[in-house]
CSV table of C-alpha atoms and ligand atoms in Angstrom, one decimal:
chain,number,residue,atom,x,y,z
F,56,MET,CA,-0.1,0.1,0.0
F,57,SER,CA,1.5,3.3,-0.9
F,58,MET,CA,1.6,6.2,1.6
F,59,SER,CA,-1.4,8.4,1.6
F,60,VAL,CA,-2.1,11.6,3.8
F,61,ALA,CA,-5.2,12.7,1.7
F,62,ALA,CA,-8.4,13.1,3.8
F,63,PRO,CA,-10.6,10.0,3.7
F,64,GLN,CA,-13.0,11.5,1.1
F,65,ALA,CA,-10.1,12.5,-1.3
F,66,LYS,CA,-8.2,9.1,-0.9
F,67,GLY,CA,-7.9,7.1,-4.2
F,68,LYS,CA,-8.9,10.1,-6.6
F,69,CYS,CA,-6.9,10.0,-9.7
F,70,ALA,CA,-7.7,11.9,-13.0
F,71,GLU,CA,-6.6,9.4,-15.6
F,72,ASP,CA,-7.9,11.3,-18.5
F,73,ASN,CA,-7.5,9.0,-21.6
F,74,ILE,CA,-8.0,11.8,-24.0
F,75,PHE,CA,-5.0,13.9,-22.9
F,76,ALA,CA,-3.0,10.6,-22.6
F,77,ALA,CA,-3.7,9.8,-26.2
F,78,ASN,CA,-3.2,13.3,-27.1
F,79,ASN,CA,0.4,13.3,-25.3
F,80,ARG,CA,1.3,10.1,-27.2
F,81,ALA,CA,0.3,11.6,-30.7
F,82,ASN,CA,2.4,14.8,-30.0
F,83,ALA,CA,5.4,12.8,-28.8
F,84,LEU,CA,5.3,10.5,-32.0
F,85,ALA,CA,4.7,13.7,-34.3
F,86,GLU,CA,7.9,15.3,-32.8
F,87,LYS,CA,9.7,12.2,-33.7
F,88,ILE,CA,8.5,11.1,-37.0
F,89,GLY,CA,7.0,14.5,-38.3
F,90,VAL,CA,3.6,16.0,-37.9
F,91,ASP,CA,2.4,14.8,-41.5
F,92,LYS,CA,2.8,11.4,-40.6
F,93,VAL,CA,0.5,11.3,-37.6
F,94,THR,CA,-3.2,11.8,-37.4
F,95,ASN,CA,-4.4,13.1,-34.0
F,96,GLY,CA,-8.0,12.8,-33.6
F,97,THR,CA,-8.2,13.3,-29.9
F,98,VAL,CA,-7.8,17.0,-29.7
F,99,GLY,CA,-11.0,18.9,-28.6
F,100,SER,CA,-9.9,22.2,-30.2
F,101,LEU,CA,-10.2,23.7,-33.5
F,102,LEU,CA,-7.1,23.0,-36.0
F,103,ASP,CA,-6.6,24.5,-39.3
F,104,GLU,CA,-5.9,22.3,-42.3
F,105,ASP,CA,-2.1,22.6,-41.5
F,106,GLY,CA,-2.6,21.2,-38.0
F,107,ASN,CA,-2.2,24.6,-36.1
F,108,LEU,CA,-4.4,25.7,-33.3
F,109,VAL,CA,-7.0,28.4,-34.4
F,110,MET,CA,-7.4,31.5,-32.6
F,111,LEU,CA,-9.9,33.7,-34.3
F,112,ASP,CA,-8.4,36.8,-35.8
F,113,VAL,CA,-11.0,39.1,-34.4
F,114,VAL,CA,-10.1,37.7,-31.0
F,115,GLN,CA,-6.4,37.9,-31.4
F,116,LYS,CA,-6.8,41.7,-32.4
F,117,SER,CA,-8.9,42.3,-29.3
F,118,TYR,CA,-6.4,40.7,-26.9
F,119,LYS,CA,-3.7,42.7,-28.4
F,120,ALA,CA,-5.5,46.0,-27.9
F,121,LEU,CA,-6.3,45.5,-24.2
F,122,THR,CA,-4.9,47.9,-21.8
F,123,PRO,CA,-2.9,46.8,-18.8
F,124,LYS,CA,-5.8,47.8,-16.3
F,125,GLU,CA,-8.2,45.7,-18.4
F,126,ILE,CA,-5.8,42.8,-18.3
F,127,VAL,CA,-4.8,42.8,-14.5
F,128,SER,CA,-7.9,44.3,-12.7
F,129,TYR,CA,-10.0,42.4,-10.1
F,130,ALA,CA,-13.3,42.2,-11.9
F,131,PRO,CA,-16.6,42.1,-9.9
F,132,ILE,CA,-17.1,38.6,-8.7
F,133,GLN,CA,-20.5,38.3,-10.8
F,134,GLY,CA,-18.6,39.5,-13.8
F,135,TYR,CA,-18.3,43.0,-15.4
F,136,PRO,CA,-21.7,44.3,-16.0
F,137,ASP,CA,-21.1,44.8,-19.8
F,138,TYR,CA,-19.8,41.2,-20.0
F,139,LEU,CA,-23.0,39.7,-18.5
F,140,GLU,CA,-24.9,41.7,-21.1
F,141,ALA,CA,-22.8,40.6,-23.9
F,142,VAL,CA,-22.8,36.7,-22.9
F,143,ILE,CA,-26.7,37.0,-22.6
F,144,ASP,CA,-26.9,38.6,-26.0
F,145,GLN,CA,-24.3,36.4,-27.8
F,146,CYS,CA,-25.8,33.2,-26.3
F,147,PHE,CA,-29.4,33.8,-27.3
F,148,GLY,CA,-29.1,36.0,-30.3
F,149,GLU,CA,-32.6,36.8,-31.5
F,150,SER,CA,-34.2,33.8,-29.3
F,151,ARG,CA,-34.0,35.4,-26.1
F,152,PRO,CA,-36.5,33.7,-23.9
F,153,ASP,CA,-39.0,35.6,-21.8
F,154,GLY,CA,-38.6,36.0,-18.1
F,155,TYR,CA,-36.0,37.1,-15.7
F,156,ILE,CA,-32.6,36.4,-17.2
F,157,ARG,CA,-29.5,36.7,-15.0
F,158,ALA,CA,-25.9,35.7,-15.6
F,159,CYS,CA,-22.8,35.1,-13.5
F,160,ALA,CA,-19.3,34.8,-14.9
F,161,THR,CA,-17.8,31.4,-14.4
F,162,SER,CA,-14.4,29.5,-15.1
F,163,GLY,CA,-15.6,28.3,-18.6
F,164,GLY,CA,-18.5,25.9,-19.0
F,165,SER,CA,-16.9,23.6,-16.4
F,166,GLY,CA,-17.3,26.3,-13.7
F,167,VAL,CA,-21.0,26.4,-14.7
F,168,LEU,CA,-21.4,22.8,-14.2
F,169,HIS,CA,-19.5,22.9,-10.9
F,170,HIS,CA,-21.9,25.5,-9.4
F,171,VAL,CA,-24.9,23.8,-10.7
F,172,ILE,CA,-24.0,20.5,-9.2
F,173,HIS,CA,-22.8,22.3,-6.0
F,174,ASN,CA,-25.8,24.6,-5.4
F,175,TYR,CA,-28.8,22.9,-6.9
F,176,SER,CA,-28.4,19.2,-5.9
F,177,GLU,CA,-27.7,17.6,-2.6
F,178,TRP,CA,-25.1,15.4,-1.0
F,179,GLY,CA,-25.7,11.9,-2.3
F,180,ASP,CA,-28.3,12.9,-5.1
F,181,ASP,CA,-28.3,11.5,-8.6
F,182,VAL,CA,-27.8,13.9,-11.4
F,183,LEU,CA,-29.0,13.0,-14.8
F,184,THR,CA,-27.4,13.1,-18.2
F,185,SER,CA,-27.3,11.0,-21.4
F,186,ASP,CA,-25.4,7.9,-21.7
F,187,TRP,CA,-23.3,9.6,-24.5
F,188,HIS,CA,-21.8,12.5,-22.5
F,189,TRP,CA,-18.5,14.5,-21.9
F,190,GLY,CA,-16.5,12.4,-19.3
F,191,ALA,CA,-15.9,15.4,-17.1
F,192,TYR,CA,-19.4,15.3,-16.0
F,193,ASN,CA,-18.7,12.2,-14.0
F,194,SER,CA,-15.8,13.6,-12.2
F,195,MET,CA,-17.6,16.7,-11.3
F,196,CYS,CA,-20.3,14.7,-9.8
F,197,ILE,CA,-18.2,12.5,-7.8
F,198,ASP,CA,-15.9,15.2,-6.5
F,199,ASN,CA,-19.0,16.6,-5.0
F,200,GLY,CA,-20.5,13.4,-3.5
F,201,ARG,CA,-23.2,13.2,-6.1
F,202,LYS,CA,-23.7,10.4,-8.6
F,203,LEU,CA,-24.0,10.8,-12.4
F,204,ARG,CA,-27.0,8.7,-13.8
F,205,GLU,CA,-27.6,8.2,-17.4
F,206,PHE,CA,-30.6,7.7,-19.8
F,207,GLU,CA,-30.1,6.3,-23.1
F,208,LEU,CA,-29.7,9.3,-25.5
F,209,LEU,CA,-30.9,7.3,-28.8
F,210,ASP,CA,-33.5,4.8,-29.4
F,211,GLU,CA,-33.4,2.0,-32.0
F,212,LYS,CA,-34.2,4.5,-34.7
F,213,ASP,CA,-31.3,6.8,-33.5
F,214,GLN,CA,-33.8,9.4,-32.6
F,215,PHE,CA,-34.0,11.0,-29.2
F,216,ASN,CA,-35.0,8.4,-26.6
F,217,PHE,CA,-37.8,10.2,-24.9
F,218,ALA,CA,-39.0,6.9,-23.0
F,219,SER,CA,-35.6,6.4,-21.3
F,220,PHE,CA,-35.5,10.1,-20.4
F,221,LYS,CA,-39.0,10.1,-18.9
F,222,GLU,CA,-38.4,6.9,-16.9
F,223,HIS,CA,-35.3,8.2,-15.2
F,224,VAL,CA,-36.7,11.6,-14.5
F,225,THR,CA,-39.9,10.1,-13.1
F,226,ASN,CA,-37.8,7.9,-10.6
F,227,MET,CA,-35.5,10.8,-9.7
F,228,VAL,CA,-38.4,13.2,-9.0
F,229,SER,CA,-40.0,10.6,-6.8
F,230,LYS,CA,-36.9,10.3,-4.7
F,231,GLN,CA,-35.3,13.7,-4.7
F,232,TYR,CA,-36.2,17.3,-3.9
F,233,ASN,CA,-34.4,18.6,-6.7
F,234,THR,CA,-33.6,16.9,-10.1
F,235,VAL,CA,-30.5,18.2,-11.9
F,236,ILE,CA,-30.6,17.3,-15.6
F,237,ILE,CA,-27.7,18.2,-18.0
F,238,MET,CA,-28.6,18.3,-21.6
F,239,ASN,CA,-25.7,18.9,-24.1
F,240,SER,CA,-27.5,19.8,-27.2
F,241,PRO,CA,-26.9,20.8,-30.1
F,242,ALA,CA,-23.5,19.6,-31.2
F,243,ASN,CA,-23.5,16.8,-28.4
F,244,ASN,CA,-20.0,15.7,-27.1
F,245,PRO,CA,-19.2,13.0,-28.3
F,246,THR,CA,-22.0,12.2,-31.0
F,247,GLY,CA,-22.8,15.5,-32.7
F,248,PHE,CA,-26.5,14.8,-32.1
F,249,ALA,CA,-29.1,17.4,-31.2
F,250,LEU,CA,-32.7,17.4,-30.0
F,251,THR,CA,-35.3,18.4,-32.6
F,252,GLU,CA,-37.8,21.3,-31.8
F,253,GLU,CA,-40.4,18.6,-31.1
F,254,ASP,CA,-37.9,16.7,-28.9
F,255,TRP,CA,-37.7,20.0,-26.9
F,256,ASP,CA,-41.5,20.6,-26.8
F,257,HIS,CA,-42.0,17.1,-25.4
F,258,VAL,CA,-39.2,17.5,-22.8
F,259,LEU,CA,-40.3,20.7,-21.6
F,260,ALA,CA,-44.1,19.7,-21.4
F,261,PHE,CA,-43.2,16.4,-19.6
F,262,LEU,CA,-41.0,18.4,-17.0
F,263,GLN,CA,-43.4,21.0,-16.3
F,264,ASN,CA,-46.1,18.3,-15.8
F,265,ILE,CA,-44.1,15.9,-13.6
F,266,ILE,CA,-43.5,18.6,-10.8
F,267,LYS,CA,-46.8,20.5,-11.4
F,268,ASP,CA,-48.3,21.3,-7.8
F,269,LYS,CA,-45.4,19.5,-6.2
F,270,ASP,CA,-42.8,20.8,-3.5
F,271,LYS,CA,-40.1,19.6,-6.1
F,272,ASN,CA,-37.9,21.4,-8.3
F,273,ILE,CA,-36.1,20.6,-11.7
F,274,ILE,CA,-33.1,22.3,-12.9
F,275,LEU,CA,-32.6,21.8,-16.5
F,276,VAL,CA,-28.8,22.5,-17.6
F,277,SER,CA,-28.5,23.4,-21.3
F,278,ASP,CA,-24.9,22.8,-22.1
F,279,VAL,CA,-24.3,24.6,-25.3
F,280,ALA,CA,-20.5,24.5,-25.5
F,281,TYR,CA,-20.3,24.1,-29.3
F,282,LEU,CA,-23.3,26.3,-30.1
F,283,ASP,CA,-21.5,28.6,-32.3
F,284,TYR,CA,-20.5,25.7,-34.9
F,285,SER,CA,-23.8,24.0,-34.7
F,286,GLY,CA,-25.6,25.6,-37.7
F,287,GLU,CA,-26.7,28.9,-39.2
F,288,LYS,CA,-26.6,31.5,-36.4
F,289,HIS,CA,-30.3,32.3,-35.9
F,290,GLU,CA,-31.6,28.9,-36.8
F,291,CYS,CA,-29.4,26.9,-34.4
F,292,ARG,CA,-30.6,29.3,-31.4
F,293,LYS,CA,-34.4,29.0,-32.0
F,294,PHE,CA,-34.9,26.3,-29.1
F,295,PHE,CA,-33.8,29.0,-26.5
F,296,LYS,CA,-37.2,30.7,-26.9
F,297,LYS,CA,-38.8,27.6,-25.3
F,298,PHE,CA,-37.1,28.5,-22.0
F,299,GLY,CA,-39.5,31.4,-21.4
F,300,ASN,CA,-42.8,31.2,-19.4
F,301,LEU,CA,-42.0,28.0,-17.5
F,302,PRO,CA,-43.3,27.5,-13.9
F,303,ALA,CA,-41.1,28.7,-10.9
F,304,ASN,CA,-40.0,25.4,-9.8
F,305,LEU,CA,-38.5,24.6,-13.4
F,306,LEU,CA,-35.3,26.6,-13.6
F,307,VAL,CA,-33.3,26.5,-16.9
F,308,ILE,CA,-29.6,27.3,-16.6
F,309,VAL,CA,-27.7,27.7,-19.8
F,310,SER,CA,-23.9,26.7,-19.6
F,311,TYR,CA,-22.3,29.1,-21.9
F,312,THR,CA,-18.6,29.3,-22.6
F,313,LEU,CA,-16.0,31.3,-24.5
F,314,SER,CA,-13.8,28.1,-24.9
F,315,LYS,CA,-15.0,27.3,-28.5
F,316,GLY,CA,-17.1,30.0,-29.8
F,317,PHE,CA,-14.2,32.6,-29.2
F,318,THR,CA,-11.4,30.1,-29.3
F,319,MET,CA,-10.4,31.0,-25.8
F,320,TYR,CA,-10.1,27.5,-24.1
F,321,GLY,CA,-7.2,28.3,-21.9
F,322,GLN,CA,-8.5,31.6,-20.6
F,323,ARG,CA,-11.1,29.8,-18.7
F,324,ILE,CA,-14.1,32.1,-19.1
F,325,GLY,CA,-17.9,31.5,-19.4
F,326,ALA,CA,-21.2,32.2,-17.7
F,327,MET,CA,-24.0,30.5,-16.1
F,328,ILE,CA,-27.3,32.1,-17.3
F,329,GLY,CA,-30.3,31.4,-15.4
F,330,ILE,CA,-33.9,31.9,-17.0
F,331,THR,CA,-36.8,31.8,-14.7
F,332,SER,CA,-40.4,33.2,-14.4
F,333,ASN,CA,-40.0,33.9,-10.7
F,334,ALA,CA,-38.1,37.1,-9.4
F,335,ASP,CA,-37.0,35.3,-6.1
F,336,VAL,CA,-35.4,32.4,-8.0
F,337,ALA,CA,-33.7,35.0,-10.3
F,338,LYS,CA,-32.3,36.8,-7.0
F,339,GLU,CA,-31.4,33.6,-5.5
F,340,PHE,CA,-29.5,32.4,-8.6
F,341,VAL,CA,-27.1,35.3,-8.4
F,342,ASP,CA,-26.7,35.2,-4.7
F,343,VAL,CA,-25.9,31.4,-4.3
F,344,ASN,CA,-23.8,31.3,-7.4
F,345,GLN,CA,-21.7,34.5,-6.7
F,346,TYR,CA,-21.3,33.2,-3.3
F,347,THR,CA,-19.7,30.0,-4.7
F,348,SER,CA,-17.5,31.7,-6.9
F,349,ARG,CA,-16.2,33.7,-4.0
F,350,ALA,CA,-15.7,30.6,-2.1
F,351,THR,CA,-13.9,28.8,-5.0
F,352,TRP,CA,-11.8,30.8,-7.6
F,353,SER,CA,-13.0,34.2,-6.5
F,354,ASN,CA,-13.4,36.6,-9.5
F,355,SER,CA,-13.2,35.7,-13.2
F,356,ASN,CA,-10.5,36.4,-15.8
F,357,SER,CA,-10.7,40.2,-16.5
F,358,ALA,CA,-8.6,40.2,-19.7
F,359,ALA,CA,-10.8,37.5,-21.2
F,360,MET,CA,-14.1,39.2,-20.3
F,361,LYS,CA,-12.8,42.6,-21.6
F,362,ALA,CA,-11.5,40.8,-25.0
F,363,MET,CA,-15.1,39.7,-25.5
F,364,VAL,CA,-16.8,42.7,-24.6
F,365,ASN,CA,-14.7,44.9,-26.9
F,366,ILE,CA,-15.7,42.7,-29.8
F,367,CYS,CA,-19.5,42.6,-28.9
F,368,LYS,CA,-19.9,46.3,-28.6
F,369,ASP,CA,-18.6,47.0,-32.2
F,370,PRO,CA,-21.1,45.8,-34.9
F,371,GLU,CA,-18.3,45.6,-37.4
F,372,ARG,CA,-16.4,43.2,-35.2
F,373,ILE,CA,-19.4,41.0,-34.5
F,374,VAL,CA,-19.8,40.7,-38.5
F,375,GLU,CA,-16.2,39.5,-38.6
F,376,LEU,CA,-16.7,37.1,-35.7
F,377,ASP,CA,-19.7,35.5,-37.2
F,378,ALA,CA,-17.9,35.3,-40.6
F,379,GLU,CA,-15.0,33.5,-39.0
F,380,ARG,CA,-17.2,31.1,-37.1
F,381,ALA,CA,-19.2,30.4,-40.3
F,382,LYS,CA,-15.9,29.6,-42.0
F,383,TYR,CA,-14.7,26.9,-39.4
F,384,PHE,CA,-18.4,25.6,-39.2
F,385,GLN,CA,-18.2,24.9,-42.9
F,386,LEU,CA,-14.7,23.3,-42.7
F,387,MET,CA,-15.9,20.8,-40.0
F,388,LYS,CA,-18.9,20.1,-42.1
F,389,GLU,CA,-16.5,19.3,-45.1
F,390,ARG,CA,-14.4,17.1,-43.0
F,391,ALA,CA,-17.6,15.3,-41.5
F,392,ALA,CA,-19.1,14.6,-44.9
F,393,ILE,CA,-15.9,13.1,-46.1
F,394,PHE,CA,-15.9,10.8,-43.1
F,395,MET,CA,-19.6,10.0,-43.3
F,396,THR,CA,-19.6,9.3,-47.1
F,397,GLU,CA,-16.7,6.9,-46.6
F,398,ALA,CA,-18.2,5.3,-43.5
F,399,ALA,CA,-21.4,4.5,-45.5
F,400,SER,CA,-19.4,2.9,-48.4
F,401,ALA,CA,-17.2,0.9,-45.9
F,402,GLU,CA,-20.5,-0.1,-43.8
F,403,LEU,CA,-19.0,1.5,-40.8
F,404,LYS,CA,-21.9,2.5,-38.3
F,405,ILE,CA,-21.6,5.9,-36.9
F,406,LEU,CA,-24.0,7.7,-34.5
F,407,PRO,CA,-26.4,10.2,-36.0
F,408,TYR,CA,-24.0,13.4,-36.4
F,409,LEU,CA,-25.6,16.7,-37.1
F,410,SER,CA,-22.7,19.1,-36.2
F,411,GLY,CA,-20.0,19.8,-33.6
F,412,PHE,CA,-16.5,18.8,-32.8
F,413,PHE,CA,-16.9,15.2,-32.8
F,414,ILE,CA,-18.4,12.0,-34.5
F,415,THR,CA,-18.8,8.8,-32.5
F,416,ILE,CA,-18.2,5.2,-34.0
F,417,PRO,CA,-20.3,2.9,-31.6
F,418,MET,CA,-18.6,-0.6,-30.8
F,419,THR,CA,-17.5,-3.0,-28.2
F,420,ASN,CA,-13.9,-3.5,-27.5
F,421,SER,CA,-13.1,0.3,-28.5
F,422,LYS,CA,-9.7,0.1,-26.5
F,423,ALA,CA,-8.3,-2.9,-28.8
F,424,VAL,CA,-9.5,-0.9,-31.9
F,425,CYS,CA,-7.8,2.2,-30.8
F,426,ASP,CA,-4.6,0.3,-30.1
F,427,ILE,CA,-4.5,-1.3,-33.7
F,428,MET,CA,-5.1,2.4,-35.0
F,429,GLU,CA,-2.2,3.7,-33.0
F,430,ARG,CA,0.1,1.1,-34.5
F,431,GLN,CA,-0.9,3.0,-37.9
F,432,ASN,CA,0.0,6.4,-36.2
F,433,ILE,CA,-3.7,7.3,-35.9
F,434,PHE,CA,-4.9,8.6,-32.5
F,435,LEU,CA,-8.4,8.3,-31.4
F,436,VAL,CA,-10.3,8.2,-28.1
F,437,PRO,CA,-11.6,5.0,-26.9
F,438,LEU,CA,-15.1,5.5,-24.9
F,439,LYS,CA,-17.1,2.9,-23.1
F,440,LYS,CA,-19.3,2.0,-25.9
F,441,GLY,CA,-17.4,3.5,-28.9
F,442,ILE,CA,-14.7,5.6,-30.4
F,443,ARG,CA,-14.6,9.3,-30.7
F,444,LEU,CA,-13.0,11.1,-33.7
F,445,ALA,CA,-12.5,15.0,-33.6
F,446,VAL,CA,-13.5,16.5,-36.8
F,447,CYS,CA,-12.6,19.7,-35.2
F,448,SER,CA,-8.8,18.8,-35.4
F,449,VAL,CA,-8.2,16.4,-38.4
F,450,SER,CA,-7.7,17.7,-41.7
F,451,LYS,CA,-9.8,16.9,-45.0
F,452,LYS,CA,-6.4,15.1,-46.1
F,453,LYS,CA,-5.9,13.1,-43.0
F,454,ILE,CA,-9.7,12.2,-42.6
F,455,THR,CA,-9.8,10.6,-46.1
F,456,GLY,CA,-9.5,7.0,-45.8
F,457,LEU,CA,-9.9,7.0,-42.1
F,458,ALA,CA,-13.3,5.1,-42.1
F,459,ALA,CA,-11.9,2.2,-44.0
F,460,LEU,CA,-9.1,1.8,-41.8
F,461,ILE,CA,-11.4,1.9,-38.7
F,462,LYS,CA,-13.6,-0.7,-40.3
F,463,ALA,CA,-10.6,-3.0,-40.8
F,464,ALA,CA,-9.4,-2.4,-37.3
F,465,ILE,CA,-12.9,-3.3,-36.0
F,466,THR,CA,-12.5,-6.6,-37.9
F,467,GLU,CA,-9.1,-7.4,-36.8
F,468,ALA,CA,-10.0,-6.8,-33.1
F,469,GLY,CA,-13.2,-9.0,-33.4
F,470,ALA,CA,-15.2,-6.1,-32.2
F,471,GLN,CA,-19.0,-5.6,-32.7
F,472,GLN,CA,-21.0,-2.7,-33.8
Z,535,PLP,C1,-19.8,19.1,-23.4
Z,535,PLP,C2,-19.0,20.0,-22.9
Z,535,PLP,N1,-19.4,20.8,-22.1
Z,535,PLP,C3,-18.8,21.9,-21.4
Z,535,PLP,C4,-17.4,22.0,-21.8
Z,535,PLP,C5,-16.8,23.1,-21.2
Z,535,PLP,O1,-15.5,23.4,-21.4
Z,535,PLP,P1,-14.8,24.8,-20.7
Z,535,PLP,O2,-14.7,24.5,-19.3
Z,535,PLP,O3,-13.5,24.7,-21.2
Z,535,PLP,O4,-15.6,25.9,-21.1
Z,535,PLP,C6,-16.8,21.1,-22.8
Z,535,PLP,C7,-15.5,21.3,-23.0
Z,535,PLP,O5,-14.8,20.3,-23.6
Z,535,PLP,C8,-17.6,20.2,-23.3
Z,535,PLP,O6,-17.2,19.4,-24.3
């Protein structure tokens, strides 16, 4: 037994992130044999066709123009007021829901999820998300003494599995005071799936009904980390309108981040946006979450907030921002189209991809298949029930031919789809 001095609840915690591990192996190999000979499909950031990390031009210019004061100041704990206005505007666009809307700055989308779990579920509670989800959700729950519970995202027709969703929510509401649900749509990580307008209607009608006249609450987290690359600007935001006029015991919290939409991953800035029909719930939202910010990381990154605000207050720069995003959205669409066309001809099954940074190939034995791929200098992420391919980072040239190689590796490993 190795020596340990960690407190009992912290003993045994170990972040073995297989995404970063595979990425490190890919980078080490690229250094040795050349970048052009390695395909790194693990990276969750936008890379251009030459494999360089993209920082949007309009964001670069904004950073370079920041004053020392904008960079180093302590910002208000809740975030600069003009930043909070800018995130609400950027997030919802034309589809701002009715009701009280409040925002608090956070350390990226991760900060939002932490605060929601911490402030809206109890010690020992279950927190619900779909079986296909971002792995960090699990660590965030466990680190806070909660348990992540999974409904099946897709039914046998590869459509939203409303029956599974209903079953889990019904059970949780019967047992818990609060039910926190994390819904990562559109551009779900890792599948690229999104709920349709009708799916959202069913979900919201059901949620309202199940807590009607009950002393119970539902907190629905809309994780839109990849929103800005999920479709036409106004079209992909339409569903936000549905979050207005909901009962007071159904609070919607949008998890908004500048990591992807502004390519500011490492700057750690985002916001939680609460939408409620009740003034008390709106006030409490700011009070409890601001308190938790003070009690964890204190205030948020001033430079990052100001870099965003200075873009958003200038209509010309917003045009530039939208054009750059549209360009990269198009690029990912082209990469995904190559892969999906080839997957169809190779009879390689993939999960329904609509948009976003990742495509998932469902299978058993994903680790063995990834190992075979690695021998060919191709790095992918093994998940419990499949493999994740990052279309945000693999060039059109390198993605060409990949589907057939994965199909062959599945056969070699004796994996099932
Ligand atoms: C589904 C999902 N939600 C939220 C995030 C939040 O990221 P960040 O904390 O960098 O904003 C990510 C990042 O990978 C993600 O994949």
